[in-house]
Coordinates of N, CA and C in Angstrom, one line a residue:
M135 N 110.3 41.5 93.5 CA 111.7 41.4 93.8 C 111.7 40.7 94.2
I136 N 113.3 40.0 93.7 CA 113.7 38.5 94.5 C 114.4 38.3 95.7
G137 N 115.5 40.0 95.3 CA 116.7 40.0 96.6 C 117.0 40.9 95.6
T138 N 118.1 41.1 96.6 CA 118.5 43.0 96.8 C 120.0 42.9 96.5
L139 N 121.0 44.4 96.1 CA 122.1 44.0 95.1 C 123.1 44.7 96.6
R140 N 123.8 43.0 95.9 CA 125.2 43.3 97.8 C 126.1 43.5 96.6
A141 N 127.2 43.1 95.9 CA 127.5 44.2 95.5 C 127.9 43.9 94.5
V142 N 128.9 44.7 93.2 CA 129.6 44.4 92.0 C 131.1 44.4 92.3
A143 N 131.0 43.0 91.7 CA 132.6 42.3 91.6 C 133.3 42.6 90.1
L144 N 134.6 42.9 90.8 CA 134.9 42.8 90.2 C 136.4 41.5 89.5
D145 N 136.7 41.1 88.5 CA 137.7 39.9 88.2 C 139.2 41.3 89.1
A146 N 139.9 40.1 89.0 CA 141.5 41.4 89.6 C 142.3 40.2 89.4
P147 N 143.6 40.1 88.9 CA 145.0 39.0 88.9 C 145.2 39.3 90.3
D148 N 145.2 40.8 90.9 CA 146.2 41.2 92.0 C 144.8 42.1 92.5
T149 N 144.0 41.7 93.7 CA 143.0 42.0 94.4 C 143.5 43.9 94.8
R150 N 144.3 43.8 96.3 CA 144.8 44.4 96.7 C 145.6 45.8 95.5
R151 N 145.9 45.7 95.1 CA 146.4 46.8 93.8 C 145.3 47.6 93.3
L152 N 144.0 46.6 92.4 CA 142.9 46.9 92.2 C 142.2 48.2 93.5
A153 N 141.7 47.1 94.4 CA 141.5 48.0 96.0 C 142.1 49.5 95.8
A154 N 143.4 49.7 96.2 CA 144.2 50.2 96.4 C 143.6 52.1 95.3
F155 N 143.5 50.9 94.4 CA 143.3 52.7 92.8 C 142.0 52.5 92.8
Y156 N 141.6 52.4 92.9 CA 139.6 52.9 93.5 C 139.5 53.7 94.8
A157 N 140.3 53.3 95.4 CA 140.4 53.9 97.0 C 140.8 55.3 97.1
A158 N 142.5 55.2 96.5 CA 142.8 56.5 96.1 C 142.2 57.7 94.9
L159 N 141.7 56.9 94.1 CA 140.8 57.3 92.8 C 139.1 58.2 93.2
G160 N 138.9 57.0 94.8 CA 137.8 57.5 94.4 C 137.0 58.3 95.7
G161 N 137.8 57.3 96.9 CA 138.4 57.5 97.9 C 137.4 56.9 99.0
W162 N 137.0 55.6 98.0 CA 136.1 54.4 98.8 C 136.8 54.0 99.9
A163 N 136.6 53.2 100.9 CA 136.8 52.7 102.3 C 136.6 51.1 101.8
V164 N 137.8 50.5 102.8 CA 137.8 49.1 102.7 C 137.1 48.6 103.9
R165 N 136.1 47.7 103.2 CA 135.5 46.6 104.2 C 135.8 46.0 104.8
D166 N 136.4 44.2 103.7 CA 136.8 43.7 104.7 C 137.9 43.4 103.5
A167 N 138.5 42.1 103.7 CA 140.1 42.0 102.3 C 141.0 41.0 103.1
D168 N 141.3 40.0 102.1 CA 142.4 39.3 102.2 C 142.4 38.8 101.1
E169 N 143.8 37.8 100.3 CA 143.9 37.8 99.6 C 142.9 37.4 97.7
D170 N 142.0 36.9 98.2 CA 141.5 36.7 97.2 C 140.1 37.6 97.3
W171 N 139.9 38.4 98.1 CA 138.7 39.4 97.8 C 138.5 40.2 99.0
V172 N 138.2 41.3 97.9 CA 138.4 42.7 99.3 C 137.2 43.3 98.2
T173 N 136.4 43.8 99.6 CA 135.2 44.7 99.4 C 135.3 46.3 100.1
M174 N 135.1 46.8 99.3 CA 134.9 48.3 99.7 C 133.8 49.2 99.3
E175 N 133.3 50.0 100.5 CA 132.2 51.3 100.7 C 132.2 52.2 99.5
A176 N 131.9 52.5 98.2 CA 132.3 53.6 97.5 C 130.9 54.5 97.3
G177 N 130.4 54.8 98.7 CA 129.4 55.6 98.4 C 127.7 55.5 97.9
D178 N 127.4 56.4 98.8 CA 125.8 55.8 98.0 C 124.9 54.6 97.9
G179 N 125.1 54.0 99.0 CA 124.9 52.9 99.6 C 125.9 51.6 98.6
W180 N 126.5 51.7 97.6 CA 127.2 51.2 97.1 C 128.4 50.2 97.3
R181 N 129.2 49.1 97.0 CA 129.6 48.4 97.8 C 130.1 47.4 96.3
I182 N 131.9 47.5 96.1 CA 132.6 47.1 95.4 C 133.6 46.2 95.7
A183 N 133.5 45.0 95.0 CA 134.2 44.4 96.0 C 135.2 43.7 94.0
F184 N 136.6 43.0 95.1 CA 137.4 42.4 94.0 C 137.5 41.7 94.0
Q185 N 137.6 40.3 93.3 CA 137.9 38.9 93.2 C 138.9 38.0 92.3
R186 N 139.9 37.5 93.2 CA 141.1 37.7 92.5 C 141.0 35.8 91.4
S187 N 141.3 36.2 90.4 CA 141.9 35.7 89.1 C 142.9 35.7 89.0
P188 N 143.9 34.3 89.3 CA 145.1 34.5 88.8 C 145.5 34.2 87.2
D189 N 144.1 33.9 86.7 CA 144.1 33.8 85.4 C 143.7 35.0 84.2
H190 N 143.5 36.5 84.7 CA 143.0 37.0 84.4 C 143.4 37.0 82.7
V191 N 142.3 37.3 82.1 CA 142.9 38.2 80.9 C 142.1 39.7 80.7
P192 N 142.2 40.5 80.6 CA 141.8 41.6 80.6 C 141.0 41.9 79.1
P193 N 140.4 42.8 79.5 CA 139.5 43.3 78.1 C 140.8 43.9 76.9
R194 N 140.1 44.5 75.6 CA 141.3 45.3 75.2 C 139.8 46.0 74.5
W195 N 138.9 46.8 74.9 CA 138.4 47.5 74.6 C 138.8 48.6 74.1
P196 N 138.5 48.9 72.4 CA 137.2 48.3 72.1 C 137.2 46.9 71.1
D197 N 138.2 46.2 71.6 CA 138.5 44.7 70.3 C 136.8 43.9 71.3
P198 N 135.9 43.7 69.8 CA 135.4 42.5 70.5 C 135.6 41.1 70.8
A199 N 137.5 40.8 70.7 CA 137.2 39.6 70.5 C 137.4 39.5 72.2
Y200 N 137.8 40.7 73.2 CA 138.1 40.5 74.2 C 137.4 42.0 75.1
P201 N 136.0 40.9 75.0 CA 135.0 42.5 75.8 C 135.3 43.0 77.1
Q202 N 134.9 43.6 77.1 CA 134.6 44.4 78.7 C 133.2 43.6 79.6
Q203 N 132.2 43.1 78.6 CA 131.2 42.6 79.5 C 130.8 43.5 80.9
A204 N 131.6 44.3 81.6 CA 130.6 45.2 81.6 C 131.0 47.0 82.2
H205 N 131.0 47.8 82.7 CA 131.8 49.1 83.2 C 131.4 49.9 84.4
L206 N 131.8 51.1 85.0 CA 131.7 51.3 85.9 C 131.6 53.0 85.7
D207 N 130.2 54.1 85.8 CA 130.9 55.0 85.4 C 131.0 55.9 86.9
L208 N 131.3 56.8 86.9 CA 132.0 57.3 87.6 C 132.1 58.9 87.4
R209 N 131.8 59.9 88.1 CA 131.1 61.0 88.3 C 132.3 61.8 88.7
V210 N 132.9 63.0 87.9 CA 133.8 64.1 88.8 C 133.9 65.6 88.0
P211 N 134.0 66.4 88.9 CA 133.9 68.1 88.1 C 134.1 68.0 87.8
D212 N 135.9 67.2 87.1 CA 136.4 68.7 85.7 C 136.9 67.4 84.7
L213 N 136.7 66.6 84.0 CA 137.1 65.4 83.2 C 138.7 65.4 83.6
A214 N 139.2 66.9 83.1 CA 140.6 66.2 82.8 C 141.6 66.5 83.6
A215 N 140.7 66.6 85.4 CA 141.6 66.7 86.1 C 141.3 65.3 86.2
G216 N 140.3 64.5 86.2 CA 140.0 63.8 86.5 C 140.3 62.3 86.3
A217 N 141.1 62.4 84.9 CA 141.6 62.1 83.3 C 143.0 61.8 84.6
A218 N 143.6 63.3 84.4 CA 145.2 62.6 85.3 C 145.4 62.7 86.4
K219 N 144.2 62.1 87.4 CA 144.9 62.0 88.3 C 144.4 60.2 88.6
A220 N 143.7 59.7 87.6 CA 143.2 58.8 87.1 C 144.9 58.2 86.5
V221 N 145.9 58.3 85.1 CA 145.8 58.4 84.7 C 147.9 57.7 86.1
G222 N 147.8 59.3 86.7 CA 148.7 59.5 87.6 C 148.8 57.9 88.9
L223 N 147.6 57.3 88.7 CA 147.6 56.7 90.0 C 147.2 54.6 88.9
G224 N 147.6 55.1 87.5 CA 147.8 53.3 86.7 C 146.9 53.4 86.0
A225 N 146.0 54.5 85.9 CA 145.2 53.7 84.3 C 145.8 54.3 83.3
E226 N 144.9 54.5 82.3 CA 145.3 54.6 80.7 C 144.4 54.8 79.8
L227 N 144.6 56.4 79.6 CA 143.0 57.3 79.0 C 143.3 56.7 77.5
L228 N 142.0 55.9 76.9 CA 141.7 55.1 76.2 C 140.9 56.0 75.3
R229 N 139.7 57.0 75.7 CA 139.2 57.4 74.8 C 138.3 58.9 74.9
E230 N 139.1 59.9 74.4 CA 138.3 61.9 75.4 C 136.8 61.8 74.0
N231 N 136.1 62.5 74.7 CA 134.9 63.7 74.1 C 134.3 63.7 74.7
E232 N 133.5 64.8 74.8 CA 132.9 66.3 75.4 C 132.1 65.4 76.3
H233 N 132.3 64.6 77.4 CA 131.0 64.9 78.6 C 131.9 63.1 79.6
W234 N 132.1 62.5 78.4 CA 132.7 61.8 79.4 C 134.8 61.5 79.1
Y235 N 135.6 60.0 79.5 CA 136.5 60.2 79.0 C 136.9 58.6 79.2
T236 N 136.9 57.5 78.5 CA 137.1 56.5 78.6 C 138.6 56.1 79.3
L237 N 138.6 55.0 80.6 CA 139.4 54.9 81.0 C 140.1 53.7 80.7
A238 N 141.3 52.8 81.3 CA 141.3 51.4 81.7 C 141.8 51.3 82.9
D239 N 141.5 50.9 83.8 CA 141.8 50.4 85.4 C 143.8 50.1 85.7
P240 N 144.1 49.9 86.7 CA 144.9 48.6 86.2 C 145.3 47.1 86.2
A241 N 143.8 47.0 85.9 CA 143.6 45.7 85.5 C 142.9 45.0 84.6
G242 N 143.2 46.6 84.0 CA 142.8 46.5 82.4 C 141.0 46.8 81.9
H243 N 140.1 46.7 83.5 CA 138.5 47.0 83.3 C 138.2 49.1 83.3
P244 N 137.7 48.5 81.4 CA 137.5 49.8 81.4 C 136.9 50.5 82.1
F245 N 136.1 51.7 82.6 CA 135.6 52.6 83.1 C 135.7 53.7 82.7
D246 N 134.2 55.1 82.7 CA 134.0 55.9 82.8 C 134.0 57.4 83.4
L247 N 134.6 58.5 83.1 CA 134.7 59.7 83.8 C 134.0 60.6 83.6
C248 N 132.3 60.9 83.9 CA 131.8 61.5 83.0 C 131.4 62.9 84.3
R249 N 131.2 64.2 83.5 CA 131.5 65.5 83.7 C 130.3 65.3 84.4
Y250 N 130.8 65.6 85.9 CA 129.8 66.2 86.4 C 129.5 67.2 87.3
P251 N 129.2 68.8 87.1 CA 130.1 69.2 87.6 C 129.0 70.0 89.8
E252 N 127.9 69.2 89.2 CA 127.1 69.9 90.9 C 128.1 68.5 91.9
R253 N 128.6 68.3 91.7 CA 129.5 67.5 93.1 C 131.4 68.1 92.6
Q254 N 131.7 68.3 93.8 CA 132.8 68.6 94.0 C 133.9 67.0 94.0
E255 N 132.8 66.2 94.2 CA 134.4 65.1 94.9 C 133.6 63.4 94.0
T256 N 135.1 63.3 93.5 CA 133.8 61.7 92.5 C 133.5 60.9 93.0
T257 N 131.9 60.4 92.3 CA 131.3 59.3 92.9 C 130.5 58.7 91.9
L258 N 130.2 57.4 92.2 CA 130.1 56.2 91.0 C 128.5 55.7 91.1
M259 N 128.2 56.7 89.3 CA 127.1 56.6 89.5 C 126.4 55.7 88.5
G260 N 126.5 54.7 88.4 CA 126.4 52.8 88.2 C 127.7 51.6 88.0
V261 N 126.2 51.2 87.3 CA 127.2 49.7 86.6 C 127.5 48.9 85.6
M262 N 127.0 49.4 84.9 CA 126.6 49.6 83.1 C 127.0 47.6 82.3
L263 N 126.1 47.5 82.5 CA 126.4 45.4 82.0 C 126.1 45.6 80.2
D264 N 126.8 45.2 79.1 CA 126.3 44.6 78.0 C 125.9 44.2 78.2
C265 N 124.9 44.0 76.7 CA 124.3 42.8 76.4 C 123.7 42.5 75.0
P266 N 123.3 42.1 74.3 CA 122.5 41.9 73.3 C 121.4 42.5 72.7
D267 N 120.2 42.9 73.7 CA 119.3 42.9 74.1 C 119.2 44.1 75.0
A268 N 118.6 45.3 75.0 CA 118.5 46.0 76.3 C 117.6 46.1 76.8
R269 N 116.1 46.0 76.7 CA 115.5 45.6 77.5 C 115.4 44.6 78.0
E270 N 115.3 43.9 77.5 CA 115.3 42.2 77.5 C 116.4 41.5 78.8
L271 N 117.8 42.0 79.3 CA 118.1 42.5 79.9 C 117.8 43.3 82.0
S272 N 117.1 44.2 80.9 CA 117.0 45.5 81.9 C 115.8 45.0 82.7
A273 N 114.6 44.4 82.1 CA 113.8 43.5 82.5 C 113.8 42.4 83.3
F274 N 114.9 42.0 83.0 CA 115.5 40.6 83.9 C 115.3 41.5 85.7
Y275 N 116.3 41.8 85.4 CA 117.3 42.3 86.9 C 116.1 43.5 87.2
A276 N 115.2 44.1 86.4 CA 113.7 44.9 87.7 C 113.2 44.0 88.2
E277 N 113.0 42.9 87.6 CA 113.0 41.7 88.2 C 113.2 41.1 89.7
L278 N 114.8 41.0 89.1 CA 115.2 40.3 90.0 C 115.6 41.6 91.5
L279 N 116.1 42.0 91.2 CA 116.3 43.0 92.2 C 115.1 43.7 92.4
G280 N 114.1 44.4 92.4 CA 113.1 45.0 92.4 C 112.9 46.7 92.6
K281 N 113.9 46.7 90.9 CA 114.5 47.7 90.8 C 113.6 48.7 89.1
P282 N 112.7 49.4 89.3 CA 111.7 49.6 87.8 C 112.8 50.4 86.8
V283 N 112.3 50.1 85.4 CA 113.1 50.6 84.3 C 112.7 52.0 84.8
T284 N 113.6 52.7 84.5 CA 113.5 54.1 84.7 C 114.1 54.3 83.1
Y285 N 114.5 54.2 82.1 CA 114.7 54.5 81.3 C 114.9 53.6 80.1
E286 N 114.2 53.7 78.9 CA 114.3 53.1 77.7 C 114.7 53.7 76.8
G287 N 116.0 53.8 76.1 CA 116.0 54.5 74.7 C 116.7 53.4 72.9
D288 N 117.4 53.7 72.5 CA 117.6 53.4 71.9 C 119.1 52.6 72.0
G289 N 119.0 51.6 72.1 CA 119.9 50.7 72.4 C 120.6 50.6 74.0
M290 N 119.5 51.0 74.6 CA 119.8 51.9 76.3 C 118.7 51.8 77.3
A291 N 119.3 51.4 78.3 CA 117.6 51.2 79.1 C 119.1 51.1 80.9
M292 N 117.7 51.4 81.9 CA 118.4 51.8 82.9 C 117.0 51.7 84.7
I293 N 118.5 50.7 85.4 CA 116.9 50.3 86.7 C 117.3 51.1 87.4
G294 N 115.6 51.8 88.6 CA 116.2 51.8 89.3 C 116.8 53.4 89.2
E295 N 116.8 54.3 90.7 CA 116.8 56.0 90.3 C 118.2 56.4 90.3
D296 N 118.7 57.0 90.1 CA 120.0 57.9 90.3 C 119.9 58.3 91.8
G297 N 121.2 58.1 91.9 CA 121.3 58.0 93.1 C 121.5 56.8 94.3
A298 N 120.6 55.9 93.4 CA 120.0 55.0 94.4 C 121.0 53.6 93.7
Q299 N 121.4 53.3 93.4 CA 122.3 52.3 92.4 C 121.7 51.4 92.2
P300 N 121.7 52.9 90.3 CA 120.9 52.4 89.6 C 122.1 51.0 88.5
V301 N 121.4 50.5 87.8 CA 122.0 49.3 86.9 C 121.8 49.8 85.5
L302 N 122.8 49.9 84.8 CA 122.0 50.4 82.7 C 123.0 49.3 82.5
F303 N 122.0 49.3 81.1 CA 122.3 47.9 79.7 C 123.0 49.1 78.3
Q304 N 123.7 48.0 77.7 CA 123.7 48.4 76.5 C 124.2 47.8 75.7
Q305 N 123.4 47.7 74.7 CA 122.9 46.6 73.8 C 124.9 47.1 72.7
V306 N 125.1 46.4 73.0 CA 126.6 45.9 71.6 C 126.4 45.2 70.3
A307 N 126.2 45.0 69.9 CA 125.8 44.9 68.0 C 126.5 43.8 68.1
D308 N 127.8 43.3 68.6 CA 128.4 41.9 67.8 C 129.1 41.1 69.8
Y309 N 128.2 41.3 70.7 CA 127.9 41.0 72.2 C 128.9 39.4 71.8
R310 N 128.8 39.4 72.8 CA 130.1 38.1 73.2 C 130.1 37.6 74.7
A311 N 129.1 36.9 74.8 CA 128.4 35.9 76.1 C 130.0 35.2 77.1
P312 N 130.2 35.4 78.5 CA 131.1 34.9 78.4 C 130.7 33.2 79.6
R313 N 132.2 32.6 79.0 CA 131.9 31.1 79.5 C 132.0 30.9 80.5
W314 N 131.8 31.2 81.7 CA 132.3 31.0 82.7 C 132.0 29.8 83.1
P315 N 133.1 28.8 83.7 CA 134.3 29.6 84.6 C 135.3 29.3 83.7
D316 N 135.5 29.3 82.4 CA 136.8 30.0 81.2 C 137.3 30.7 81.5
P317 N 138.8 30.6 81.9 CA 139.5 31.7 81.4 C 139.3 32.7 79.9
G318 N 139.7 31.3 79.1 CA 139.4 32.6 77.7 C 138.5 33.0 76.9
S319 N 137.1 33.4 78.0 CA 135.6 33.6 77.7 C 135.1 34.8 79.6
P320 N 136.0 35.5 79.9 CA 136.7 35.5 80.9 C 134.9 36.3 81.9
Q321 N 134.8 36.0 82.8 CA 133.3 37.1 83.1 C 133.3 39.0 83.3
Q322 N 134.6 39.0 83.5 CA 134.8 40.6 84.0 C 134.5 40.8 85.4
F323 N 133.1 41.3 85.2 CA 132.7 41.4 86.3 C 131.3 40.7 86.6
H324 N 131.1 40.4 88.0 CA 129.5 39.9 88.2 C 128.4 40.5 89.2
L325 N 127.6 40.5 89.2 CA 126.4 41.2 90.1 C 126.7 40.2 91.6
D326 N 126.8 40.5 92.6 CA 126.0 39.6 93.8 C 124.3 40.2 94.3
V327 N 123.7 39.8 94.6 CA 122.6 38.8 95.5 C 122.1 39.0 96.0
T328 N 122.0 39.2 97.6 CA 121.7 38.8 98.5 C 119.7 38.5 98.6
V329 N 119.1 36.8 99.0 CA 118.1 36.6 99.2 C 118.5 35.9 100.6
D330 N 116.9 35.8 100.9 CA 116.5 35.1 101.9 C 116.3 33.5 102.0
D331 N 115.8 33.5 100.8 CA 116.0 32.1 100.6 C 116.7 31.4 99.8
V332 N 117.6 30.6 99.2 CA 118.2 30.7 98.6 C 117.4 30.1 97.5
D333 N 116.4 28.8 97.6 CA 115.8 27.7 97.4 C 114.7 28.1 96.5
T334 N 113.9 29.2 96.6 CA 113.1 30.4 96.6 C 113.1 30.9 95.1
A335 N 113.9 31.4 95.5 CA 115.1 32.4 95.1 C 115.7 31.5 93.9
E336 N 115.8 30.4 93.6 CA 116.4 30.2 92.4 C 115.3 29.7 91.7
S337 N 114.7 29.0 92.1 CA 113.4 28.6 91.3 C 112.9 30.0 91.0
A338 N 112.4 31.9 90.9 CA 112.2 32.8 90.9 C 112.8 32.9 89.8
V339 N 114.7 32.9 89.5 CA 115.3 33.4 89.2 C 115.3 32.3 87.8
L340 N 114.9 31.1 87.8 CA 115.3 30.5 86.5 C 114.0 30.2 86.1
K341 N 112.6 31.0 86.5 CA 111.6 31.2 85.3 C 112.1 31.9 85.2
L342 N 112.6 33.1 85.4 CA 112.7 34.5 84.8 C 113.6 34.4 83.6
G343 N 114.3 33.2 83.5 CA 115.6 33.2 82.2 C 116.8 32.6 82.1
A344 N 117.1 33.1 83.6 CA 118.6 32.3 84.5 C 118.9 31.0 83.7
T345 N 119.6 30.3 84.8 CA 120.2 29.3 84.3 C 121.0 29.0 84.8
T346 N 121.1 28.0 85.4 CA 122.5 27.4 86.6 C 123.9 27.1 86.0
L347 N 124.5 27.4 86.5 CA 126.0 27.4 86.6 C 126.8 25.4 87.3
S348 N 125.9 26.2 88.4 CA 125.8 24.2 89.2 C 127.4 24.6 89.9
S349 N 127.6 26.0 90.9 CA 128.7 25.5 90.8 C 128.2 26.7 93.1
G350 N 129.1 26.2 93.7 CA 128.6 27.4 94.8 C 129.1 27.3 95.5
G351 N 128.9 27.7 96.9 CA 129.8 27.7 98.4 C 128.9 27.6 100.0
V352 N 129.4 28.2 100.3 CA 128.3 27.8 101.8 C 127.6 28.6 102.4
N353 N 127.7 30.1 101.6 CA 126.6 31.0 101.3 C 126.1 31.3 99.7
W354 N 126.6 30.8 98.5 CA 126.6 31.7 97.4 C 126.5 30.3 96.1
R355 N 125.6 30.7 95.0 CA 125.5 30.1 94.3 C 125.3 30.5 92.6
V356 N 126.1 30.4 92.3 CA 126.2 31.1 90.8 C 125.3 30.3 89.5
Y357 N 124.4 31.4 88.6 CA 123.8 31.8 87.8 C 124.3 32.2 86.2
A358 N 123.9 32.0 85.6 CA 123.9 33.1 84.3 C 122.3 33.6 84.4
D359 N 122.7 35.1 83.7 CA 121.2 35.7 83.1 C 121.4 35.6 81.8
P360 N 119.9 36.2 81.2 CA 119.6 35.5 80.0 C 120.4 35.8 79.2
A361 N 121.4 37.3 78.9 CA 123.2 37.7 78.4 C 124.3 36.8 78.5
G362 N 124.2 35.4 79.6 CA 125.1 34.7 79.9 C 125.5 35.3 81.2
K363 N 125.8 36.7 81.6 CA 126.1 37.1 82.9 C 126.7 35.7 83.9
P364 N 127.4 35.7 84.6 CA 127.2 35.3 85.5 C 126.9 36.1 86.8
F365 N 126.3 35.5 88.3 CA 125.6 36.2 89.0 C 125.8 35.5 90.1
C366 N 125.3 35.9 91.5 CA 125.8 34.5 92.2 C 124.1 35.1 93.1
L367 N 123.7 34.8 93.6 CA 122.7 34.1 95.0 C 123.3 34.0 96.6
C368 N 123.2 34.9 97.4 CA 124.1 35.1 98.7 C 123.5 35.2 99.3
W369 N 123.4 34.2 100.9 CA 122.5 34.9 101.9 C 123.8 34.0 103.3
D370 N 123.1 35.0 104.4 CA 123.9 35.0 105.5 C 123.7 34.2 106.5

């Protein structure tokens, strides 16, 4: 393990609006907020953040020219009722099937509502990353986050246990990597990873196949994973 998952961050032109949507949909609680960054506690240990991106270009799922890059999987006891609530809050219904519905949130990010009658509340199951090779990217994040690979299948993989912030990987044939900070090829999502010693952690992630994006701040540095997705190493 190099670090621990600190937050899953979504780009948005209006952080407060998107935070309000998920607060109403999932009962998430705001932990801290300003115009550029809102952090929410989503239950089961999840921390979700919204990062202001004034030039945000939303995904147009399933158009590969405007890829989602990642999406959230939420569980609801009833798909029709869950979708109706989300649409009433400003989401757009994109696709239905027997086990899950795909919608877009007010910033255009697709998310899935998955049928899970075992719990009556809306819960966050995991975050799914699109990639060209699910096995390769799951191996990278397993080492980075210290989560075991718990599933490998046909173009799919998962690290971590259900209920303990699992990260999932979905192989996409026509995958297009972000070119951060180019707004024409936006990241859409990124993961923040907490580390104890950033120089030691940087050396380790570069050996795993990450690349540095030569950007950072007072307590974070930006890298790209083997699929070209930005992530941050953060420290307190």
